[in-house]
mmCIF file of C-alpha atoms in Angstrom:
data_model
loop_
_atom_site.group_PDB
_atom_site.id
_atom_site.type_symbol
_atom_site.label_atom_id
_atom_site.label_comp_id
_atom_site.label_asym_id
_atom_site.label_seq_id
_atom_site.Cartn_x
_atom_site.Cartn_y
_atom_site.Cartn_z
ATOM 1 C CA MET A 1 -74.807 -18.072 20.912
ATOM 2 C CA SER A 2 -71.076 -17.714 20.791
ATOM 3 C CA PRO A 3 -69.629 -14.225 20.868
ATOM 4 C CA GLY A 4 -68.333 -12.784 17.587
ATOM 5 C CA PRO A 5 -64.824 -11.502 17.070
ATOM 6 C CA ALA A 6 -63.753 -8.622 19.239
ATOM 7 C CA PRO A 7 -64.205 -5.253 17.583
ATOM 8 C CA THR A 8 -61.058 -3.708 16.114
ATOM 9 C CA SER A 9 -60.139 -0.096 16.824
ATOM 10 C CA PRO A 10 -59.538 1.987 13.706
ATOM 11 C CA ASP A 11 -56.129 2.938 15.168
ATOM 12 C CA GLN A 12 -55.133 -0.660 15.893
ATOM 13 C CA PRO A 13 -52.509 -1.895 13.392
ATOM 14 C CA SER A 14 -53.442 -4.863 11.252
ATOM 15 C CA ALA A 15 -51.556 -8.145 11.458
ATOM 16 C CA PRO A 16 -49.808 -7.652 8.091
ATOM 17 C CA SER A 17 -48.670 -4.204 9.231
ATOM 18 C CA VAL A 18 -47.225 -5.592 12.459
ATOM 19 C CA LEU A 19 -45.417 -8.338 10.585
ATOM 20 C CA ALA A 20 -44.088 -5.946 7.981
ATOM 21 C CA HIS A 21 -42.548 -3.638 10.557
ATOM 22 C CA ALA A 22 -41.419 -6.196 13.126
ATOM 23 C CA ARG A 23 -37.820 -5.890 14.280
ATOM 24 C CA VAL A 24 -37.260 -9.565 13.627
ATOM 25 C CA GLY A 25 -36.803 -10.738 10.078
ATOM 26 C CA LEU A 26 -39.691 -12.517 8.386
ATOM 27 C CA LEU A 27 -39.016 -14.481 5.226
ATOM 28 C CA SER A 28 -41.250 -16.807 3.224
ATOM 29 C CA TRP A 29 -40.114 -18.870 0.266
ATOM 30 C CA SER A 30 -41.324 -21.634 -2.003
ATOM 31 C CA ASP A 31 -39.927 -25.153 -2.090
ATOM 32 C CA GLU A 32 -38.190 -24.145 -5.320
ATOM 33 C CA GLY A 33 -36.281 -21.465 -3.417
ATOM 34 C CA ARG A 34 -38.012 -18.245 -4.525
ATOM 35 C CA VAL A 35 -38.752 -15.444 -2.048
ATOM 36 C CA LEU A 36 -42.492 -14.912 -1.542
ATOM 37 C CA LEU A 37 -42.349 -12.431 1.338
ATOM 38 C CA ALA A 38 -39.654 -10.434 3.100
ATOM 39 C CA ASN A 39 -40.456 -7.796 5.686
ATOM 40 C CA ALA A 40 -38.797 -4.409 6.149
ATOM 41 C CA ALA A 41 -36.231 -5.737 8.641
ATOM 42 C CA VAL A 42 -34.762 -8.162 6.103
ATOM 43 C CA HIS A 43 -34.561 -5.428 3.467
ATOM 44 C CA GLN A 44 -32.876 -3.080 5.951
ATOM 45 C CA TRP A 45 -30.339 -5.677 7.025
ATOM 46 C CA LEU A 46 -29.346 -6.245 3.423
ATOM 47 C CA GLU A 47 -29.527 -2.532 2.537
ATOM 48 C CA VAL A 48 -31.909 -3.008 -0.384
ATOM 49 C CA PRO A 49 -35.137 -1.077 -1.119
ATOM 50 C CA ASP A 50 -38.367 -2.470 0.322
ATOM 51 C CA GLY A 51 -39.968 -5.046 -1.952
ATOM 52 C CA ARG A 52 -36.780 -5.698 -3.941
ATOM 53 C CA LEU A 53 -36.339 -9.228 -2.580
ATOM 54 C CA VAL A 54 -39.815 -10.539 -3.400
ATOM 55 C CA GLY A 55 -39.668 -12.822 -6.427
ATOM 56 C CA GLN A 56 -35.885 -13.190 -6.194
ATOM 57 C CA PRO A 57 -34.204 -16.585 -5.743
ATOM 58 C CA LEU A 58 -32.684 -17.330 -2.367
ATOM 59 C CA ASP A 59 -29.304 -16.883 -4.074
ATOM 60 C CA ALA A 60 -29.928 -13.127 -3.727
ATOM 61 C CA VAL A 61 -30.505 -13.467 0.013
ATOM 62 C CA LEU A 62 -28.119 -16.136 1.283
ATOM 63 C CA SER A 63 -24.348 -16.363 1.207
ATOM 64 C CA PRO A 64 -22.955 -19.221 -0.925
ATOM 65 C CA ASP A 65 -22.222 -21.347 2.158
ATOM 66 C CA SER A 66 -25.667 -20.744 3.635
ATOM 67 C CA LEU A 67 -27.316 -21.476 0.287
ATOM 68 C CA THR A 68 -25.523 -24.828 0.152
ATOM 69 C CA LEU A 69 -26.581 -25.536 3.749
ATOM 70 C CA HIS A 70 -30.179 -24.665 2.876
ATOM 71 C CA ARG A 71 -30.344 -26.906 -0.179
ATOM 72 C CA ARG A 72 -28.642 -29.883 1.438
ATOM 73 C CA HIS A 73 -30.132 -29.804 4.924
ATOM 74 C CA VAL A 74 -32.667 -27.073 5.740
ATOM 75 C CA GLN A 75 -35.146 -27.586 2.893
ATOM 76 C CA PRO A 76 -35.029 -31.399 3.113
ATOM 77 C CA ALA A 77 -35.657 -31.158 6.884
ATOM 78 C CA LEU A 78 -38.621 -28.816 6.318
ATOM 79 C CA SER A 79 -40.070 -31.138 3.684
ATOM 80 C CA GLN A 80 -39.673 -34.167 5.935
ATOM 81 C CA HIS A 81 -40.362 -32.822 9.426
ATOM 82 C CA GLY A 82 -42.177 -29.541 8.793
ATOM 83 C CA ARG A 83 -39.869 -27.354 10.914
ATOM 84 C CA VAL A 84 -36.296 -26.433 11.770
ATOM 85 C CA ASP A 85 -34.841 -24.425 14.661
ATOM 86 C CA ASP A 86 -31.644 -22.509 15.421
ATOM 87 C CA VAL A 87 -30.144 -22.699 11.947
ATOM 88 C CA ALA A 88 -27.151 -20.383 11.501
ATOM 89 C CA TRP A 89 -27.606 -18.501 8.256
ATOM 90 C CA THR A 90 -25.597 -15.691 6.736
ATOM 91 C CA LEU A 91 -27.554 -13.255 4.610
ATOM 92 C CA ARG A 92 -25.876 -11.549 1.691
ATOM 93 C CA GLY A 93 -26.975 -8.141 0.541
ATOM 94 C CA ALA A 94 -25.585 -5.153 -1.313
ATOM 95 C CA ALA A 95 -21.793 -5.024 -1.752
ATOM 96 C CA GLN A 96 -21.508 -8.588 -0.427
ATOM 97 C CA LEU A 97 -22.730 -7.418 2.982
ATOM 98 C CA ALA A 98 -22.708 -10.359 5.429
ATOM 99 C CA VAL A 99 -25.435 -10.505 8.085
ATOM 100 C CA PRO A 100 -25.368 -13.506 10.451
ATOM 101 C CA VAL A 101 -28.826 -14.614 11.659
ATOM 102 C CA LEU A 102 -30.517 -17.536 13.394
ATOM 103 C CA LEU A 103 -33.446 -19.143 11.555
ATOM 104 C CA ALA A 104 -36.532 -20.872 12.941
ATOM 105 C CA ALA A 105 -38.874 -22.025 10.171
ATOM 106 C CA GLY A 106 -42.008 -24.022 9.567
ATOM 107 C CA ARG A 107 -43.704 -25.429 6.458
ATOM 108 C CA ASP A 108 -47.327 -24.546 5.681
ATOM 109 C CA THR A 109 -49.089 -27.166 3.567
ATOM 110 C CA SER A 110 -52.640 -25.862 3.975
ATOM 111 C CA GLY A 111 -52.697 -24.086 0.619
ATOM 112 C CA PRO A 112 -52.519 -25.385 -2.925
ATOM 113 C CA THR A 113 -48.703 -25.232 -2.795
ATOM 114 C CA PRO A 114 -46.469 -25.555 0.285
ATOM 115 C CA VAL A 115 -44.924 -22.369 1.657
ATOM 116 C CA ASN A 116 -41.987 -22.113 4.054
ATOM 117 C CA HIS A 117 -42.157 -19.359 6.690
ATOM 118 C CA GLY A 118 -39.053 -18.327 8.627
ATOM 119 C CA VAL A 119 -38.316 -16.027 11.539
ATOM 120 C CA LEU A 120 -34.817 -14.533 11.509
ATOM 121 C CA LEU A 121 -33.095 -13.214 14.626
ATOM 122 C CA PRO A 122 -29.742 -11.407 14.609
ATOM 123 C CA ASN A 123 -26.977 -13.838 15.578
ATOM 124 C CA ARG A 124 -25.257 -11.692 18.200
ATOM 125 C CA HIS A 125 -22.488 -14.191 18.843
ATOM 126 C CA ALA A 126 -21.637 -14.472 15.153
ATOM 127 C CA GLN A 127 -21.785 -10.692 14.783
ATOM 128 C CA ALA A 128 -19.353 -10.312 17.679
ATOM 129 C CA GLN A 129 -17.019 -12.857 16.079
ATOM 130 C CA GLN A 130 -17.352 -11.054 12.762
ATOM 131 C CA ALA A 131 -16.449 -7.724 14.372
ATOM 132 C CA LEU A 132 -13.499 -9.355 16.150
ATOM 133 C CA LEU A 133 -12.195 -10.835 12.902
ATOM 134 C CA ALA A 134 -12.638 -7.511 11.120
ATOM 135 C CA GLY A 135 -10.674 -5.792 13.880
ATOM 136 C CA ARG A 136 -7.910 -8.368 13.656
ATOM 137 C CA LEU A 137 -7.782 -7.996 9.876
ATOM 138 C CA THR A 138 -7.467 -4.227 10.205
ATOM 139 C CA GLU A 139 -4.735 -4.641 12.809
ATOM 140 C CA ALA A 140 -2.884 -7.162 10.637
ATOM 141 C CA THR A 141 -3.098 -4.813 7.652
ATOM 142 C CA GLN A 142 -1.710 -1.949 9.721
ATOM 143 C CA LEU A 143 1.111 -4.118 11.076
ATOM 144 C CA ALA A 144 1.982 -5.286 7.561
ATOM 145 C CA ALA A 145 2.123 -1.677 6.375
ATOM 146 C CA GLN A 146 4.305 -0.722 9.345
ATOM 147 C CA LYS A 147 6.643 -3.652 8.716
ATOM 148 C CA ASP A 148 6.844 -2.744 5.027
ATOM 149 C CA GLU A 149 7.720 0.833 5.937
ATOM 150 C CA LEU A 150 10.283 -0.401 8.477
ATOM 151 C CA LEU A 151 11.932 -2.643 5.887
ATOM 152 C CA ALA A 152 12.039 0.254 3.433
ATOM 153 C CA ALA A 153 13.664 2.475 6.051
ATOM 154 C CA VAL A 154 16.219 -0.215 6.970
ATOM 155 C CA ALA A 155 17.014 -0.807 3.300
ATOM 156 C CA HIS A 156 17.503 2.937 2.829
ATOM 157 C CA ASP A 157 19.884 3.106 5.792
ATOM 158 C CA LEU A 158 21.874 0.116 4.539
ATOM 159 C CA ARG A 159 22.066 1.397 0.987
ATOM 160 C CA THR A 160 23.642 4.730 1.930
ATOM 161 C CA PRO A 161 27.006 3.304 3.110
ATOM 162 C CA ILE A 162 26.922 0.652 0.377
ATOM 163 C CA SER A 163 26.501 3.380 -2.217
ATOM 164 C CA ALA A 164 29.527 5.258 -0.888
ATOM 165 C CA ILE A 165 31.675 2.114 -0.743
ATOM 166 C CA LEU A 166 30.816 0.828 -4.221
ATOM 167 C CA GLY A 167 30.943 4.282 -5.749
ATOM 168 C CA TRP A 168 34.423 5.057 -4.478
ATOM 169 C CA VAL A 169 35.676 1.589 -5.457
ATOM 170 C CA ARG A 170 34.602 2.253 -9.036
ATOM 171 C CA VAL A 171 36.188 5.707 -8.997
ATOM 172 C CA MET A 172 39.439 4.197 -7.691
ATOM 173 C CA ARG A 173 39.427 1.616 -10.492
ATOM 174 C CA SER A 174 39.328 4.408 -13.045
ATOM 175 C CA GLY A 175 42.944 5.180 -12.105
ATOM 176 C CA LYS A 176 42.347 8.935 -12.163
ATOM 177 C CA LEU A 177 42.770 9.714 -8.465
ATOM 178 C CA ASP A 178 45.793 11.503 -7.100
ATOM 179 C CA ALA A 179 47.247 10.562 -3.712
ATOM 180 C CA ALA A 180 45.048 12.981 -1.762
ATOM 181 C CA MET A 181 41.837 11.781 -3.426
ATOM 182 C CA LEU A 182 42.908 8.166 -3.028
ATOM 183 C CA ASN A 183 43.318 8.676 0.725
ATOM 184 C CA LYS A 184 39.935 10.379 0.825
ATOM 185 C CA ALA A 185 38.392 7.412 -0.982
ATOM 186 C CA LEU A 186 39.957 4.908 1.425
ATOM 187 C CA ASP A 187 38.837 6.930 4.458
ATOM 188 C CA THR A 188 35.300 7.073 3.080
ATOM 189 C CA ILE A 189 35.199 3.337 2.411
ATOM 190 C CA ASP A 190 36.535 2.575 5.887
ATOM 191 C CA ARG A 191 34.066 4.918 7.589
ATOM 192 C CA ASN A 192 31.055 3.580 5.699
ATOM 193 C CA ALA A 193 32.041 -0.059 6.192
ATOM 194 C CA LYS A 194 32.120 0.564 9.952
ATOM 195 C CA ALA A 195 28.783 2.396 9.780
ATOM 196 C CA GLN A 196 27.192 -0.534 7.991
ATOM 197 C CA ALA A 197 28.662 -2.997 10.487
ATOM 198 C CA ASP A 198 27.130 -0.954 13.308
ATOM 199 C CA MET A 199 23.726 -1.040 11.605
ATOM 200 C CA VAL A 200 23.880 -4.805 11.064
ATOM 201 C CA ASN A 201 24.854 -5.305 14.705
ATOM 202 C CA GLY A 202 21.923 -3.132 15.695
ATOM 203 C CA LEU A 203 19.611 -5.399 13.727
ATOM 204 C CA LEU A 204 21.114 -8.562 15.155
ATOM 205 C CA ASP A 205 20.715 -7.553 18.787
ATOM 206 C CA GLY A 206 16.950 -7.668 18.288
ATOM 207 C CA SER A 207 16.339 -4.668 20.498
ATOM 208 C CA ARG A 208 14.679 -2.482 17.863
ATOM 209 C CA ALA A 209 12.078 -4.736 16.251
ATOM 210 C CA PRO A 210 12.433 -8.392 17.314
ATOM 211 C CA GLU A 211 9.739 -9.718 15.010
ATOM 212 C CA ALA A 212 11.099 -7.970 11.935
ATOM 213 C CA THR A 213 14.833 -8.595 12.407
ATOM 214 C CA GLU A 214 15.059 -11.769 10.287
ATOM 215 C CA ALA A 215 13.001 -10.231 7.514
ATOM 216 C CA GLN A 216 15.115 -7.098 7.532
ATOM 217 C CA ILE A 217 18.395 -8.981 7.310
ATOM 218 C CA ALA A 218 17.051 -11.345 4.639
ATOM 219 C CA ALA A 219 15.539 -8.564 2.574
ATOM 220 C CA ALA A 220 18.441 -6.112 2.629
ATOM 221 C CA PRO A 221 20.819 -8.024 0.313
ATOM 222 C CA THR A 222 17.965 -8.769 -2.095
ATOM 223 C CA LEU A 223 17.026 -5.111 -2.296
ATOM 224 C CA VAL A 224 20.616 -4.052 -2.849
ATOM 225 C CA ALA A 225 21.144 -6.641 -5.569
ATOM 226 C CA ALA A 226 17.931 -5.676 -7.324
ATOM 227 C CA SER A 227 18.955 -2.039 -7.497
ATOM 228 C CA SER A 228 21.961 -2.696 -9.721
ATOM 229 C CA PRO A 229 21.324 -3.669 -13.348
ATOM 230 C CA ALA A 230 22.886 -6.911 -14.520
ATOM 231 C CA PRO A 231 25.995 -6.436 -16.633
ATOM 232 C CA ALA A 232 25.468 -6.760 -20.365
ATOM 233 C CA GLY A 233 28.668 -8.744 -20.727
ATOM 234 C CA PRO A 234 32.311 -8.827 -19.692
ATOM 235 C CA SER A 235 33.785 -5.349 -19.622
ATOM 236 C CA LYS A 236 36.866 -4.513 -21.628
ATOM 237 C CA PRO A 237 39.374 -2.002 -20.282
ATOM 238 C CA GLY A 238 39.449 1.179 -22.285
ATOM 239 C CA LYS A 239 36.323 0.316 -24.272
ATOM 240 C CA GLU A 240 33.749 2.078 -22.054
ATOM 241 C CA GLU A 241 31.987 4.996 -23.655
ATOM 242 C CA ARG A 242 32.959 8.244 -21.943
ATOM 243 C CA ILE A 243 30.089 10.567 -21.084
ATOM 244 C CA SER A 244 30.895 14.263 -21.130
ATOM 245 C CA LEU A 245 28.941 16.690 -18.972
ATOM 246 C CA LYS A 246 31.114 19.641 -19.905
ATOM 247 C CA GLY A 247 29.244 22.919 -19.580
ATOM 248 C CA LEU A 248 26.478 21.486 -17.363
ATOM 249 C CA ARG A 249 25.711 22.820 -13.885
ATOM 250 C CA VAL A 250 24.467 20.322 -11.323
ATOM 251 C CA LEU A 251 23.175 20.859 -7.781
ATOM 252 C CA VAL A 252 23.628 17.847 -5.460
ATOM 253 C CA VAL A 253 21.509 17.730 -2.290
ATOM 254 C CA ASP A 254 22.213 15.102 0.385
ATOM 255 C CA ASP A 255 22.566 15.263 4.155
ATOM 256 C CA ASP A 256 25.234 12.524 4.009
ATOM 257 C CA ARG A 257 28.634 14.108 3.287
ATOM 258 C CA ASP A 258 30.075 10.939 1.749
ATOM 259 C CA ALA A 259 27.157 10.650 -0.667
ATOM 260 C CA ARG A 260 27.558 14.326 -1.600
ATOM 261 C CA GLY A 261 31.287 13.938 -2.040
ATOM 262 C CA LEU A 262 30.962 10.852 -4.228
ATOM 263 C CA LEU A 263 28.442 12.444 -6.592
ATOM 264 C CA LYS A 264 30.534 15.615 -6.760
ATOM 265 C CA VAL A 265 33.650 13.655 -7.774
ATOM 266 C CA LEU A 266 31.725 11.591 -10.354
ATOM 267 C CA LEU A 267 30.079 14.598 -11.965
ATOM 268 C CA GLU A 268 33.162 16.825 -11.927
ATOM 269 C CA GLY A 269 35.168 13.973 -13.407
ATOM 270 C CA ALA A 270 32.808 14.097 -16.399
ATOM 271 C CA GLY A 271 33.244 17.860 -16.753
ATOM 272 C CA ALA A 272 30.208 19.193 -14.885
ATOM 273 C CA SER A 273 30.252 22.198 -12.573
ATOM 274 C CA VAL A 274 28.855 20.969 -9.248
ATOM 275 C CA SER A 275 27.353 22.757 -6.246
ATOM 276 C CA THR A 276 26.339 20.850 -3.121
ATOM 277 C CA ALA A 277 23.804 21.353 -0.342
ATOM 278 C CA ALA A 278 23.432 19.411 2.904
ATOM 279 C CA SER A 279 19.703 20.111 3.329
ATOM 280 C CA SER A 280 16.598 21.255 1.505
ATOM 281 C CA GLU A 281 17.006 24.697 3.053
ATOM 282 C CA GLN A 282 20.540 25.028 1.686
ATOM 283 C CA ALA A 283 19.325 23.838 -1.711
ATOM 284 C CA LEU A 284 16.616 26.514 -1.847
ATOM 285 C CA ASP A 285 19.166 29.153 -0.822
ATOM 286 C CA SER A 286 21.506 27.949 -3.568
ATOM 287 C CA LEU A 287 18.739 28.187 -6.162
ATOM 288 C CA ALA A 288 17.941 31.728 -5.039
ATOM 289 C CA LEU A 289 21.555 32.965 -4.906
ATOM 290 C CA GLU A 290 23.387 30.984 -7.580
ATOM 291 C CA GLY A 291 20.600 30.529 -10.103
ATOM 292 C CA VAL A 292 19.017 27.444 -11.579
ATOM 293 C CA PRO A 293 21.258 24.470 -12.457
ATOM 294 C CA ASP A 294 20.780 22.248 -15.467
ATOM 295 C CA VAL A 295 20.022 19.270 -13.212
ATOM 296 C CA LEU A 296 19.047 18.814 -9.565
ATOM 297 C CA LEU A 297 20.159 15.567 -7.875
ATOM 298 C CA SER A 298 18.497 15.178 -4.483
ATOM 299 C CA ASP A 299 18.416 12.597 -1.739
ATOM 300 C CA VAL A 300 14.934 11.874 -0.387
ATOM 301 C CA GLY A 301 15.334 10.640 3.192
ATOM 302 C CA MET A 302 16.760 13.803 4.715
ATOM 303 C CA PRO A 303 15.898 15.043 8.236
ATOM 304 C CA GLY A 304 13.502 17.945 8.537
ATOM 305 C CA ARG A 305 12.336 19.008 5.093
ATOM 306 C CA ASP A 306 12.884 15.866 3.013
ATOM 307 C CA GLY A 307 13.284 15.406 -0.724
ATOM 308 C CA PHE A 308 9.530 15.223 -1.253
ATOM 309 C CA ALA A 309 9.016 18.605 0.413
ATOM 310 C CA LEU A 310 11.914 20.095 -1.547
ATOM 311 C CA ILE A 311 10.636 19.166 -4.994
ATOM 312 C CA ARG A 312 7.052 20.105 -4.142
ATOM 313 C CA GLU A 313 8.192 23.541 -2.997
ATOM 314 C CA ILE A 314 10.248 24.003 -6.154
ATOM 315 C CA ARG A 315 7.395 22.951 -8.443
ATOM 316 C CA ALA A 316 4.929 25.202 -6.589
ATOM 317 C CA SER A 317 7.134 28.295 -6.750
ATOM 318 C CA LYS A 318 6.475 31.194 -9.133
ATOM 319 C CA MET A 319 9.960 31.099 -10.672
ATOM 320 C CA PRO A 320 9.909 30.688 -14.466
ATOM 321 C CA TRP A 321 12.073 27.562 -14.271
ATOM 322 C CA SER A 322 10.161 25.868 -11.432
ATOM 323 C CA LYS A 323 8.183 23.569 -13.727
ATOM 324 C CA THR A 324 11.022 22.742 -16.116
ATOM 325 C CA ILE A 325 14.117 22.174 -13.962
ATOM 326 C CA ALA A 326 15.334 18.593 -14.380
ATOM 327 C CA ALA A 327 15.138 16.785 -11.027
ATOM 328 C CA ILE A 328 16.476 13.324 -10.203
ATOM 329 C CA ALA A 329 15.717 11.591 -6.894
ATOM 330 C CA VAL A 330 18.587 9.574 -5.409
ATOM 331 C CA THR A 331 17.318 7.303 -2.656
ATOM 332 C CA GLY A 332 17.743 3.983 -0.914
ATOM 333 C CA ARG A 333 14.032 3.229 -1.222
ATOM 334 C CA ALA A 334 13.405 0.805 -4.068
ATOM 335 C CA ARG A 335 9.737 -0.184 -3.786
ATOM 336 C CA PRO A 336 7.576 0.354 -6.896
ATOM 337 C CA GLN A 337 5.309 2.598 -4.830
ATOM 338 C CA ASP A 338 8.311 4.731 -3.856
ATOM 339 C CA ARG A 339 9.031 5.374 -7.529
ATOM 340 C CA VAL A 340 5.391 6.289 -8.189
ATOM 341 C CA ASP A 341 5.354 8.665 -5.206
ATOM 342 C CA LEU A 342 8.562 10.368 -6.343
ATOM 343 C CA LEU A 343 7.338 10.892 -9.892
ATOM 344 C CA GLN A 344 4.009 12.233 -8.658
ATOM 345 C CA ALA A 345 5.825 14.633 -6.323
ATOM 346 C CA GLY A 346 7.676 16.203 -9.242
ATOM 347 C CA TYR A 347 10.871 14.259 -9.949
ATOM 348 C CA GLN A 348 11.404 13.139 -13.532
ATOM 349 C CA ALA A 349 13.658 10.211 -12.689
ATOM 350 C CA HIS A 350 14.678 7.968 -9.809
ATOM 351 C CA LEU A 351 18.099 6.499 -9.024
ATOM 352 C CA CYS A 352 18.344 3.825 -6.361
ATOM 353 C CA LYS A 353 21.347 3.562 -4.073
ATOM 354 C CA PRO A 354 23.927 2.165 -4.488
ATOM 355 C CA VAL A 355 24.197 4.259 -7.638
ATOM 356 C CA GLU A 356 26.068 3.132 -10.730
ATOM 357 C CA PRO A 357 28.433 5.932 -11.854
ATOM 358 C CA ALA A 358 27.693 5.347 -15.540
ATOM 359 C CA GLU A 359 23.950 5.391 -14.869
ATOM 360 C CA VAL A 360 24.223 8.675 -12.952
ATOM 361 C CA LEU A 361 26.177 10.360 -15.741
ATOM 362 C CA ALA A 362 23.887 9.033 -18.467
ATOM 363 C CA MET A 363 20.746 10.172 -16.662
ATOM 364 C CA VAL A 364 22.133 13.638 -15.932
ATOM 365 C CA LYS A 365 23.112 14.059 -19.578
ATOM 366 C CA ALA A 366 19.708 12.819 -20.789
ATOM 367 C CA LEU A 367 17.696 15.144 -18.529
ATOM 368 C CA ALA A 368 19.873 18.261 -18.695
ATOM 369 C CA ARG A 369 17.958 21.348 -19.780
ATOM 370 C CA PRO A 370 18.870 22.466 -23.282
ATOM 371 C CA ARG A 371 20.599 25.831 -23.277
#
């Protein structure tokens, strides 16, 4: 008499329990591609609740590439040969989560309908490659952001002397300068032309950022050209509309003396009363001692406390005018995101260097606080 089956301890886990909680993935599906069984490991890998996959099509489990591989090769091989080994699959779960696995599967034809049973093992090599690619993508994203910031900084530095040169040229063409102011204009143009030449030479020597040099040089003229609006038509001498700022008080803040001087001449030429400050600290002192101006014109890229910090401190102060003072940012940064950041910080308007004299005067007049 043959011995019967060995007795089972009440504490001994059943086979279905072992399979359900195995650390390997267990997946069964029909020939039509519908999930019949998926153990806890598969659900955990795909970050879906237990039991959610049962009854779902394989589309919910496999990535598009793996689904195509399954339909064209894996299922036909199972139907013809009854088994497959070492198939590289990628599972797809919540939020397009990609899980690389290796599949070994067999086809069971003992029942009324065939069933395919697969064992899934984590594909360590593919996971390592995936992590490496993710790291490289993160690094590339960071480098792109750094290069973008570098280009913005270079454009800002190039725009500052350009703004002084073009601004003084336009003031000279007005024919309103006396001999002393004309000499000042020529000295400013000469000084800023040399400063720009030094910056271009610094870019060309390749010692600062070799990989970005060509992009910087190529981008700078484009940025400068984009900052100036296209002329509406040929200008006619004596036909330009004169903008009067008589009675308005303006505070100009810029660490660059030529930029300060140019804006002061432009604004005073239109009748405004102008105070200047070479830093955010001086600007705050001026506001405390001289009172609030009608308009604040501030550079952004200043050392120490920059234009962002200045306007945030003004807006956060308890002074009755802190929320209403008209503030215009004057900067060499021309990216759309720069404009968004400036407006969110508290400026109402943004002028990009090199500034157009008529645009400066028109914006100051438009934003001046009503008395």
